[in-house]
XYZ file of C-alpha atoms in Angstrom:
767
model
C 142.813 205.568 270.756
C 139.838 203.245 271.324
C 137.505 202.637 268.409
C 133.817 202.870 269.269
C 131.999 199.558 268.844
C 129.901 200.910 265.958
C 133.114 201.530 264.006
C 134.462 198.002 264.529
C 133.971 195.878 261.379
C 134.756 192.730 263.374
C 131.518 193.071 265.350
C 128.120 191.939 264.031
C 126.251 194.645 262.149
C 123.375 194.566 264.641
C 125.746 195.165 267.547
C 127.401 198.061 265.743
C 124.111 199.719 264.842
C 122.638 199.305 268.324
C 125.715 201.004 269.765
C 125.450 203.849 267.264
C 121.747 204.412 267.845
C 122.385 204.676 271.561
C 124.712 207.606 270.928
C 122.474 209.546 268.503
C 120.073 212.376 269.244
C 116.539 212.322 267.867
C 117.514 214.779 265.116
C 120.522 212.675 264.146
C 118.362 209.573 263.824
C 115.774 211.402 261.737
C 118.518 212.776 259.487
C 119.177 209.214 258.333
C 115.578 208.934 257.145
C 115.556 211.445 254.307
C 117.405 212.384 251.188
C 118.363 215.720 249.695
C 118.000 216.564 245.998
C 120.779 219.031 245.371
C 120.109 220.967 242.187
C 116.414 220.070 241.921
C 114.281 222.897 240.632
C 112.057 224.510 243.230
C 110.311 226.855 240.775
C 108.010 224.317 239.168
C 110.297 223.777 236.210
C 111.563 220.386 237.294
C 111.172 216.913 235.898
C 107.990 215.942 237.763
C 104.646 217.532 238.686
C 104.314 218.644 242.325
C 108.115 218.952 242.560
C 107.841 222.588 243.584
C 105.082 221.781 246.108
C 107.135 219.130 247.824
C 110.491 220.838 248.129
C 111.122 222.297 251.579
C 113.250 225.322 252.340
C 116.365 224.413 254.277
C 119.941 225.494 254.853
C 121.944 222.616 253.395
C 125.137 223.396 255.307
C 123.209 223.453 258.565
C 121.102 220.430 257.658
C 124.049 218.077 257.155
C 125.469 218.806 260.599
C 122.992 216.180 261.797
C 124.024 213.714 259.087
C 122.178 212.708 255.924
C 120.460 209.556 254.769
C 120.612 209.864 250.979
C 121.807 212.022 248.105
C 119.346 212.132 245.229
C 120.315 211.875 241.568
C 123.682 213.584 241.487
C 123.977 212.567 237.819
C 120.375 212.328 236.650
C 119.261 215.893 237.333
C 121.287 217.895 234.822
C 123.921 217.168 232.160
C 127.270 216.879 233.866
C 130.450 215.236 232.651
C 130.530 211.829 234.405
C 134.090 212.223 235.683
C 133.386 215.716 237.000
C 130.143 214.449 238.487
C 131.929 211.617 240.281
C 134.446 214.054 241.744
C 131.650 216.410 242.795
C 129.802 213.529 244.477
C 132.970 212.538 246.308
C 133.366 216.144 247.442
C 129.786 216.234 248.677
C 130.374 213.053 250.661
C 133.492 214.502 252.274
C 131.479 217.566 253.243
C 128.743 215.410 254.801
C 131.291 213.315 256.689
C 133.063 216.397 258.004
C 129.874 218.178 259.018
C 128.233 215.429 261.058
C 129.162 214.374 264.572
C 129.560 210.741 263.506
C 131.012 211.269 260.044
C 128.591 208.924 258.241
C 128.330 209.370 254.463
C 125.038 209.379 252.583
C 123.714 206.651 250.326
C 123.830 208.033 246.790
C 121.028 206.759 244.576
C 120.311 207.057 240.873
C 117.735 205.927 238.325
C 118.971 203.016 236.221
C 115.947 201.580 234.461
C 117.424 201.265 230.954
C 120.970 202.195 231.836
C 122.409 204.759 234.207
C 120.397 207.979 233.977
C 123.437 210.125 233.382
C 124.792 212.186 230.525
C 126.916 210.158 228.089
C 125.792 206.850 229.621
C 124.749 203.858 227.527
C 121.037 203.923 226.686
C 119.988 200.271 226.709
C 116.687 198.838 225.484
C 113.752 199.466 227.823
C 112.470 196.664 230.100
C 109.645 195.780 227.694
C 112.409 194.843 225.258
C 114.057 192.714 227.984
C 110.801 190.803 228.182
C 110.742 190.372 224.412
C 114.199 188.776 224.503
C 113.078 185.995 226.910
C 116.751 185.751 227.956
C 117.369 186.047 231.745
C 121.152 185.408 231.539
C 121.565 188.328 229.132
C 119.483 190.601 231.362
C 121.587 189.550 234.350
C 124.650 190.610 232.358
C 122.911 193.930 231.728
C 122.360 194.383 235.465
C 126.046 193.708 236.145
C 127.127 196.249 233.537
C 124.829 198.951 234.912
C 125.870 198.145 238.480
C 129.535 198.398 237.530
C 128.975 201.838 236.056
C 127.086 203.001 239.136
C 129.861 201.777 241.403
C 132.454 203.579 239.292
C 130.538 206.811 239.837
C 130.232 206.383 243.616
C 126.515 205.465 243.557
C 125.255 202.908 246.077
C 121.619 202.348 245.166
C 119.809 201.940 241.852
C 116.097 202.681 241.524
C 115.229 199.655 239.366
C 113.787 197.333 238.225
C 110.089 197.995 237.644
C 108.194 194.787 238.452
C 104.698 196.030 237.677
C 102.748 193.570 235.522
C 100.919 195.187 232.598
C 97.176 195.141 233.205
C 96.133 197.816 230.704
C 98.372 198.595 227.705
C 96.997 202.134 227.497
C 98.991 202.993 230.639
C 101.912 205.267 229.824
C 104.492 203.315 231.784
C 104.050 200.051 229.874
C 107.483 200.688 228.332
C 109.027 200.492 231.824
C 107.490 197.098 232.541
C 108.701 193.693 231.395
C 105.335 192.457 230.171
C 101.836 191.234 230.942
C 102.763 187.923 232.568
C 103.946 187.682 236.205
C 106.249 184.716 235.550
C 108.048 186.523 232.724
C 108.254 189.719 234.787
C 109.513 187.788 237.808
C 112.208 185.770 236.051
C 113.542 188.622 233.916
C 113.325 191.145 236.766
C 115.069 188.767 239.159
C 117.896 188.309 236.662
C 118.408 192.077 236.533
C 118.389 192.259 240.333
C 121.006 189.507 240.605
C 123.232 191.350 238.166
C 122.906 194.713 239.884
C 123.306 193.299 243.396
C 126.371 191.261 242.345
C 128.269 194.550 241.974
C 127.381 195.679 245.501
C 124.727 198.149 244.309
C 121.382 198.014 246.126
C 118.527 197.134 243.761
C 115.196 198.841 244.479
C 112.036 197.007 243.440
C 109.232 199.218 242.251
C 106.455 200.005 242.469
C 105.189 198.037 245.486
C 102.442 197.243 244.759
C 99.658 197.426 242.196
C 100.682 200.621 240.404
C 100.060 199.168 236.915
C 96.472 198.227 237.795
C 95.327 201.847 237.947
C 91.768 202.507 236.842
C 91.352 203.700 233.263
C 95.108 203.314 232.672
C 95.608 206.744 234.234
C 98.900 207.336 235.973
C 98.475 207.340 239.754
C 94.768 206.507 239.598
C 93.098 204.247 242.187
C 93.793 200.526 241.848
C 90.770 198.290 241.304
C 92.580 194.958 241.616
C 90.801 192.333 243.681
C 92.383 190.141 246.335
C 93.245 187.251 244.025
C 94.508 189.417 241.162
C 96.713 191.238 243.639
C 98.029 188.013 245.181
C 98.427 185.932 242.019
C 99.393 188.537 239.386
C 100.778 191.645 241.107
C 102.848 190.229 243.963
C 104.722 187.149 242.607
C 107.433 189.096 240.710
C 108.329 191.008 243.881
C 108.468 187.839 245.937
C 110.737 186.173 243.389
C 113.086 189.165 243.116
C 113.421 189.299 246.906
C 113.804 185.581 247.555
C 115.887 184.629 244.533
C 117.424 187.945 243.492
C 118.359 189.283 246.914
C 117.064 192.820 246.364
C 117.828 194.994 249.370
C 115.316 197.789 248.861
C 111.682 198.236 247.895
C 109.935 201.411 246.748
C 106.356 201.966 247.894
C 103.870 202.706 245.120
C 101.988 205.976 244.768
C 98.634 204.328 244.300
C 95.862 203.263 246.660
C 93.964 199.990 246.652
C 90.496 199.732 248.123
C 90.923 203.073 249.845
C 94.324 202.427 251.430
C 97.396 204.109 249.884
C 100.358 201.753 249.580
C 102.529 204.268 251.430
C 100.209 204.033 254.448
C 99.539 200.293 254.369
C 101.208 198.364 257.216
C 99.645 195.094 256.023
C 101.545 195.459 252.758
C 104.838 197.079 253.829
C 105.223 195.306 257.153
C 102.857 192.343 257.428
C 103.440 190.880 253.978
C 106.839 192.274 253.050
C 108.678 191.805 256.333
C 106.763 189.373 258.504
C 105.630 186.937 255.802
C 108.400 187.302 253.204
C 111.204 188.017 255.685
C 112.516 191.164 253.997
C 115.187 192.922 256.061
C 116.236 195.791 253.802
C 114.945 199.326 253.451
C 111.643 200.612 252.120
C 111.908 203.969 250.376
C 109.147 206.317 249.346
C 108.507 206.975 245.701
C 109.352 210.597 245.026
C 107.054 212.810 247.123
C 104.928 209.772 248.012
C 104.782 210.630 251.718
C 103.585 214.132 250.957
C 100.916 212.752 248.656
C 99.298 211.119 251.690
C 98.342 214.657 252.700
C 97.996 216.460 249.371
C 96.566 213.859 246.961
C 95.194 210.943 248.991
C 93.998 213.195 251.837
C 94.365 210.540 254.521
C 96.507 212.929 256.591
C 95.681 216.456 257.648
C 99.179 217.614 258.573
C 102.769 216.787 257.594
C 103.273 215.095 260.971
C 100.250 212.868 260.391
C 101.527 211.910 256.936
C 104.950 211.099 258.389
C 103.417 208.953 261.113
C 101.269 207.024 258.628
C 104.291 206.330 256.431
C 106.563 205.340 259.315
C 103.909 203.142 260.868
C 103.324 201.412 257.528
C 107.049 200.761 257.165
C 108.565 203.463 254.929
C 112.077 204.041 256.206
C 113.334 206.789 253.869
C 111.665 209.882 252.459
C 112.695 210.545 248.867
C 113.719 212.522 246.959
C 114.254 215.343 249.424
C 113.429 216.320 252.986
C 110.087 217.754 253.984
C 107.818 215.366 255.885
C 110.590 213.534 257.739
C 112.320 216.765 258.750
C 112.054 219.172 261.661
C 108.269 218.834 261.923
C 108.686 215.122 262.573
C 111.097 215.759 265.438
C 108.596 218.211 266.955
C 105.820 215.630 266.603
C 107.897 212.989 268.374
C 108.621 215.337 271.260
C 104.929 216.243 271.432
C 104.002 212.564 271.685
C 102.232 212.566 268.323
C 104.660 210.078 266.745
C 106.169 207.217 268.795
C 109.941 207.409 269.100
C 110.029 203.660 268.462
C 109.051 204.272 264.835
C 112.075 206.529 264.376
C 114.381 203.956 265.954
C 112.961 201.156 263.812
C 113.486 203.025 260.549
C 116.893 204.418 261.532
C 118.067 200.947 262.510
C 117.147 199.554 259.083
C 118.873 202.423 257.300
C 122.022 202.112 259.387
C 122.149 198.329 258.984
C 122.151 198.864 255.231
C 124.825 201.528 255.502
C 126.848 199.101 257.585
C 126.402 196.475 254.876
C 127.665 198.992 252.307
C 130.750 199.778 254.409
C 129.626 203.320 255.130
C 130.090 202.955 258.898
C 133.694 201.799 258.605
C 136.301 204.158 259.971
C 138.496 203.862 256.885
C 135.712 204.619 254.410
C 136.717 207.022 251.665
C 134.645 208.220 248.701
C 135.503 206.628 245.388
C 137.179 209.106 243.046
C 137.802 207.585 239.595
C 140.542 208.960 237.396
C 138.221 208.782 234.419
C 134.684 207.605 233.735
C 133.527 206.166 230.426
C 129.849 205.277 230.709
C 129.466 204.174 227.086
C 132.487 201.958 226.334
C 132.530 199.425 223.480
C 131.579 196.577 225.833
C 128.429 198.431 226.875
C 127.493 199.139 223.280
C 128.054 195.501 222.340
C 125.754 194.427 225.159
C 123.162 196.995 224.106
C 123.379 195.636 220.538
C 122.925 192.006 221.629
C 119.893 192.817 223.727
C 118.378 194.988 221.012
C 118.862 192.297 218.376
C 117.329 189.603 220.573
C 114.345 191.788 221.409
C 113.157 192.688 217.903
C 109.957 190.747 217.141
C 109.032 189.725 213.609
C 105.244 189.716 213.893
C 104.458 188.752 210.325
C 106.208 187.976 207.045
C 103.545 186.069 205.110
C 105.133 186.094 201.668
C 108.796 186.233 202.630
C 109.247 189.906 201.726
C 111.901 190.056 204.417
C 114.872 189.999 204.303
C 115.012 192.880 201.843
C 116.832 192.472 198.557
C 120.297 194.039 198.878
C 119.856 196.162 195.724
C 116.198 197.099 196.144
C 114.733 200.547 195.746
C 113.555 201.261 199.282
C 111.369 204.181 200.344
C 111.803 204.760 204.061
C 108.878 206.794 205.335
C 107.678 207.813 208.769
C 108.328 210.117 211.716
C 110.445 207.573 213.597
C 112.871 206.691 210.793
C 115.354 209.545 211.127
C 114.986 210.526 214.790
C 117.577 209.158 217.211
C 115.213 209.653 220.148
C 112.835 207.143 218.553
C 115.070 204.469 220.087
C 114.829 205.653 223.696
C 112.367 205.294 226.549
C 111.286 208.049 228.905
C 113.853 207.196 231.610
C 116.842 207.402 229.292
C 118.825 210.547 230.022
C 118.256 212.210 226.617
C 114.476 211.792 226.908
C 114.184 212.297 230.664
C 116.478 215.224 231.376
C 117.764 216.849 228.183
C 114.385 218.330 227.158
C 114.989 220.742 230.047
C 118.413 221.642 228.625
C 117.877 222.635 224.993
C 121.019 222.792 222.921
C 122.916 220.167 224.905
C 124.002 217.251 222.720
C 122.824 213.757 223.583
C 126.365 212.717 224.489
C 126.077 209.253 222.891
C 125.910 208.011 219.324
C 122.401 206.805 218.444
C 122.156 205.632 214.827
C 118.675 205.984 213.366
C 116.855 203.302 211.405
C 117.424 205.320 208.217
C 121.164 205.675 208.783
C 121.476 202.052 209.790
C 119.523 200.716 206.825
C 121.672 202.698 204.410
C 124.770 201.254 206.065
C 123.244 197.764 206.063
C 122.253 197.873 202.367
C 124.955 199.924 200.639
C 123.827 198.802 197.168
C 120.178 199.701 197.717
C 118.663 202.985 196.592
C 117.161 204.357 199.810
C 114.990 207.477 199.797
C 113.296 209.117 202.757
C 110.529 211.457 203.752
C 108.870 211.843 207.119
C 105.262 211.899 205.934
C 103.889 213.229 209.209
C 104.845 213.956 212.786
C 104.464 211.566 215.684
C 101.373 213.078 217.262
C 100.408 216.203 215.310
C 97.336 216.090 213.044
C 98.979 217.573 209.944
C 98.716 215.294 206.868
C 100.432 217.691 204.454
C 103.421 215.383 204.092
C 101.340 212.505 202.734
C 101.679 213.630 199.102
C 105.453 213.369 199.068
C 105.318 210.115 201.023
C 103.012 208.565 198.430
C 105.314 209.752 195.645
C 108.416 208.276 197.274
C 106.640 204.967 197.958
C 105.298 204.731 194.400
C 108.818 205.050 193.019
C 110.162 202.192 195.151
C 110.175 198.406 195.104
C 109.318 198.304 198.777
C 108.244 200.841 201.370
C 109.535 200.644 204.936
C 107.136 202.606 207.150
C 108.805 203.451 210.471
C 106.103 204.553 212.884
C 105.615 204.665 216.635
C 105.975 206.631 219.834
C 107.881 209.584 221.197
C 108.880 208.934 224.805
C 108.272 211.712 227.259
C 107.004 212.600 230.709
C 103.626 213.830 231.906
C 101.994 214.453 228.552
C 105.107 215.563 226.712
C 105.222 212.319 224.748
C 102.977 209.538 223.490
C 104.578 206.956 225.815
C 106.144 207.266 229.232
C 105.237 208.290 232.755
C 102.027 210.310 232.697
C 101.580 209.728 228.942
C 98.493 207.543 229.081
C 96.207 207.061 226.080
C 92.475 206.645 225.556
C 92.829 203.767 223.101
C 95.444 201.810 221.186
C 95.299 203.679 217.886
C 98.636 204.701 216.420
C 99.421 208.255 217.583
C 98.435 211.261 215.499
C 97.776 210.633 211.814
C 100.275 207.790 211.529
C 97.457 205.313 210.887
C 96.170 207.428 208.016
C 99.710 207.649 206.617
C 99.982 203.877 206.708
C 96.635 203.602 204.892
C 97.940 205.909 202.182
C 101.148 203.924 201.776
C 99.307 200.603 201.549
C 96.966 202.093 198.917
C 99.918 202.665 196.551
C 100.103 198.923 195.941
C 103.810 198.899 196.777
C 104.638 196.232 199.396
C 104.863 197.866 202.824
C 107.043 196.700 205.700
C 105.732 198.212 208.924
C 108.406 198.877 211.554
C 107.109 199.943 214.953
C 109.303 201.680 217.530
C 106.977 201.956 220.496
C 106.592 201.770 224.247
C 103.360 199.780 224.129
C 101.481 197.541 221.678
C 99.144 199.210 219.190
C 96.097 197.761 217.417
C 97.076 196.477 213.961
C 93.968 194.614 212.814
C 93.103 197.398 210.372
C 96.111 196.435 208.261
C 96.156 192.683 208.807
C 96.676 190.893 205.497
C 97.569 194.153 203.723
C 101.195 194.450 204.815
C 104.256 192.710 203.418
C 105.790 192.322 206.887
C 105.491 193.705 210.418
C 108.450 194.283 212.735
C 107.983 195.354 216.362
C 110.725 196.905 218.488
C 110.073 198.286 221.961
C 112.377 201.329 222.372
C 115.477 199.244 221.570
C 118.128 201.664 222.852
C 121.146 203.319 221.307
C 121.965 200.257 219.182
C 118.345 199.738 218.168
C 118.784 201.269 214.727
C 121.423 198.742 213.632
C 119.426 195.940 215.292
C 116.243 196.770 213.363
C 118.168 197.328 210.138
C 119.901 193.990 210.690
C 116.532 192.261 210.867
C 115.362 194.020 207.695
C 118.526 193.050 205.806
C 118.628 189.501 207.152
C 121.934 189.884 208.968
C 119.981 189.333 212.189
C 117.579 186.419 212.394
C 114.698 187.779 214.489
C 114.115 185.909 217.734
C 112.081 188.248 219.947
C 108.733 187.129 221.335
C 105.853 189.333 222.408
C 105.825 190.174 226.141
C 102.414 191.805 225.583
C 99.541 190.894 223.287
C 98.918 192.970 220.146
C 95.183 193.697 219.759
C 92.991 193.687 216.655
C 91.140 196.911 217.466
C 92.060 200.017 219.461
C 89.230 199.675 222.000
C 88.089 196.886 224.259
C 90.709 197.621 226.906
C 91.889 196.648 229.429
C 92.737 193.117 228.253
C 95.725 190.815 228.684
C 96.046 187.139 227.883
C 95.554 186.110 231.543
C 91.808 185.752 231.144
C 89.391 183.388 232.880
C 86.712 181.845 230.626
C 84.417 184.877 230.784
C 87.271 187.072 229.546
C 87.618 185.123 226.302
C 85.602 185.341 223.092
C 82.134 183.845 223.386
C 78.580 183.929 222.070
C 77.295 186.239 224.791
C 78.994 189.344 223.355
C 79.595 190.674 219.875
C 83.028 191.944 220.955
C 85.895 189.520 220.366
C 88.948 190.380 222.507
C 91.188 187.724 220.923
C 94.479 189.466 220.092
C 95.828 189.731 216.566
C 99.215 188.499 217.803
C 99.204 186.604 221.116
C 101.545 186.783 224.078
C 104.744 184.872 223.276
C 104.370 185.199 219.487
C 107.302 185.840 217.170
C 108.557 184.582 213.808
C 111.970 183.680 212.427
C 113.788 183.424 209.094
C 114.397 179.758 209.777
C 112.046 176.912 210.722
C 111.916 174.678 213.779
C 110.529 171.185 214.187
C 109.289 170.084 217.607
C 109.952 166.374 218.038
C 110.027 163.488 220.510
C 107.657 164.955 223.068
C 107.797 163.202 226.433
C 104.868 163.853 228.726
C 102.674 160.820 229.284
C 99.474 161.113 231.272
C 100.372 160.738 234.942
C 99.283 161.138 238.547
C 101.355 163.006 241.102
C 100.652 164.230 244.611
C 99.800 167.796 245.417
C 103.426 168.066 246.585
C 104.840 166.101 243.647
C 106.871 166.905 240.545
C 106.829 165.853 236.919
C 109.142 166.234 233.893
C 107.973 167.235 230.435
C 110.442 167.375 227.538
C 110.643 168.109 223.820
C 113.377 168.212 221.198
C 113.545 171.252 218.946
C 115.393 170.992 215.652
C 116.418 173.873 213.386
C 115.305 172.589 209.983
C 116.372 175.692 208.089
C 119.649 176.694 206.500
C 120.715 179.364 209.015
C 121.166 179.757 212.745
C 118.210 180.953 214.789
C 116.581 180.927 218.203
C 113.335 179.333 219.321
C 111.648 180.107 222.642
C 109.945 177.027 224.081
C 107.129 178.117 226.396
C 105.336 176.035 229.027
C 101.775 176.984 229.942
C 99.446 175.689 232.630
C 95.731 175.062 232.030
C 93.574 174.281 235.069
C 90.198 172.983 233.838
C 88.354 173.139 237.181
C 89.304 175.075 240.324
C 87.651 176.525 243.410
C 87.955 180.031 241.934
C 88.141 181.061 238.287
C 91.609 180.770 236.809
C 93.299 182.120 233.670
C 92.645 179.810 230.729
C 96.421 179.532 230.318
C 99.364 181.106 232.090
C 103.098 180.902 231.559
C 104.981 178.780 234.104
C 108.275 178.142 232.273
C 110.278 178.963 229.160
C 113.652 178.324 227.583
C 115.404 180.185 224.796
C 117.309 177.805 222.477
C 120.058 179.072 220.162
C 120.433 176.545 217.350
C 122.723 176.368 214.351
C 121.292 175.122 211.055
C 120.286 171.442 211.443
C 121.169 171.520 215.159
C 118.761 170.112 217.744
C 118.437 170.525 221.492
C 116.239 168.834 224.047
C 114.665 170.902 226.800
C 113.252 169.293 229.928
C 110.978 171.294 232.243
C 110.774 170.140 235.860
C 107.249 171.033 236.890
C 106.408 171.072 240.587
C 102.842 171.169 241.878
C 103.641 174.449 243.667
C 103.490 176.110 240.242
C 99.760 175.356 240.068
C 99.058 177.154 243.352
C 96.500 179.948 243.518
C 94.759 182.045 246.134
C 91.556 180.371 247.287
C 88.374 181.930 248.657
C 89.798 182.209 252.158
C 92.935 184.009 250.956
C 95.268 181.026 251.341
C 97.651 180.044 248.559
C 96.867 176.396 247.886
C 97.609 173.498 245.581
C 94.330 171.795 244.784
C 93.890 168.165 243.699
C 92.415 167.598 240.265
C 93.259 167.616 236.572
C 95.854 169.889 234.966
C 97.275 170.320 231.498
C 100.861 171.314 230.772
C 100.983 172.846 227.307
C 104.228 173.312 225.400
C 103.912 176.035 222.814
C 105.592 178.592 220.605
C 103.165 181.170 222.033
C 100.212 181.243 224.385
C 97.971 180.373 221.419
C 100.293 178.033 219.477
C 100.331 174.771 221.442
C 102.615 172.039 220.093
C 102.158 169.314 222.745
C 100.073 168.690 225.868
C 100.718 166.606 228.993
C 97.746 165.700 231.187
C 98.315 165.436 234.912
C 96.127 164.505 237.816
C 97.075 165.897 241.208
C 96.050 163.581 244.036
C 95.924 163.959 247.793
C 94.678 166.729 250.061
C 94.472 170.433 249.359
C 97.890 171.718 250.385
C 98.657 175.228 251.562
C 102.012 176.416 250.261
C 104.384 178.155 252.618
C 107.161 180.702 252.340
C 109.460 178.155 250.726
C 107.162 177.361 247.813
C 108.789 176.856 244.439
C 108.484 179.938 242.283
C 110.293 178.763 239.174
C 110.066 175.881 236.714
C 113.648 174.810 236.152
C 114.665 173.817 232.635
C 117.542 171.625 231.543
C 118.941 171.728 227.998
C 120.829 168.812 226.456
C 121.890 167.904 222.898
C 118.988 166.727 220.776
């Protein structure tokens, strides 16, 4: 028996795929360009709006006779035992292989933003907490763990990470982002990609591009970002994750910029992504994104026109299910309305990726695990480490924290005794289980109240909720005031409830008008402060909230961004002192609820000045965080110097732990460009290093700055390094500068190419 060339693993992938394409009919090629969402609700009761509008009628058994590109969310649609789900997925793959003429399995994809979106899977901290940890190696470990679980289940592609840079903290999906700085987002996101891809799972970067810049912070609103904001803030994390992380898939954003939807933008999805950046993987549609070209954007009048726009732009795969890339597309090709070359181009990319995954090999068999444990002790330990590193101590002016082990503690607030207070909107219990009332969460999620009682067994801990998360009822205030008045200290646990499309206070489609605490939680906090009992504010949120109203009136402030299933013990550990807080803010915390949008990446006119009575200066700046120990910054090396516009320069500092306990300091390197052709942010992060130091231990960190890191997009749209003066500022936050090096770049204006340096390398040595 002679094996067809496309089945021969000894041949180059391109040769195999070209042979296969030559054997396929038009319908068989198109079948590789869509997914099927088995089990998705078609009655309007599904997870997302428009789901019922975008689900086509089809005969599944007949459909798969032509093959199938993808299987959508076999685990993340309904609660199913992971082992049974893995066996069912394997059975579905066998059915697809048997039904099609070529026997090619589908790519199975799943959401994996803060862990695998599956019942009984570990719920890790959300990406905003990854940013707060400032620890790329730990996030890479997280990516490996999630990738390993996906592989064990038979899943090939993960729909993560989100690389959107926060531009307006009122946006509901802030919790899914890594922060408001493109360098932080890029380095942390790239670490996750490396981890996921190291297991063989395809990482999918989303949302490409500009989704977080939506007007008015409304989900899926038009994007108002200008050319330079788009080039210098929005795009760099994607470029880094592709070039350094090796991501093999990109998801097109829902939004439109300057009248052109991303899903119909060939300059973005082909010109920039493929021709300039050299991307060779697959571009997938965000769920129903191709259909939205017709129904929401109205740049297409028919399904065939929407399909052509998407294919021409460079979208290879319709997700989550078939409609626009189905039978109507084949008819349009035969009618000459859609060039056949577009089908071949997309099918070739899909099949090359399937070849890379081993799905074209003759001996391929679906993975069928004997058992699946998606929340083993190793996962929980990793979730605990990340949660502990991500908790930010915002303030502790009088040393109220750590709490006394035998104190009388009144724990008050709607987030104290609710396990779901720990989870973001894409965790399985928050994302899927609301549609399945009565089904248990499937994982152990200790609350802050439970964890604090375990952490302080000799303390007298009382509790009352005081109010709900978002309802306006203040009737619980009386009991809350009584409990607080009887205590030595009050721990107020306030924050968000994650949800989808208005069913929560944070999450996709849960945008807010301002940054006031939800519901009457602010009034509850006022009432607790008025008792005169010291109040520790603990926030479990998906975004920053304005805290200026209580500044100077609180004993301490602790911020956790949906810290996952081990978040309760992590927060309680910070309160007790078992954990020395080391998180740093990935987003600024404002004084007042209004005045948005604002992030720290402001040019001079975006800063406080005499021309306006409104002061946007944040209460707590980007990069801020306190510790229970103290650090001395010593022996700074960064003399004034001249380097060429293609030169490099080292700046170094020694950090010493001068306290009596171990702790972590995050050394941050910021760039200040005093004069440039276009306005520039006053400061922006270009490097950082987390240092774990024992008591009295010192370490020296050296940053290797290259002039490429000063590049920006000039008036003509080129990315250039410009001669002139620069300042490199070493700080403990964007506003806490400890040392400054002054550089002068000499030589001509230099345009940076595709190989420009994206990262400021850091070297750590004993101090």
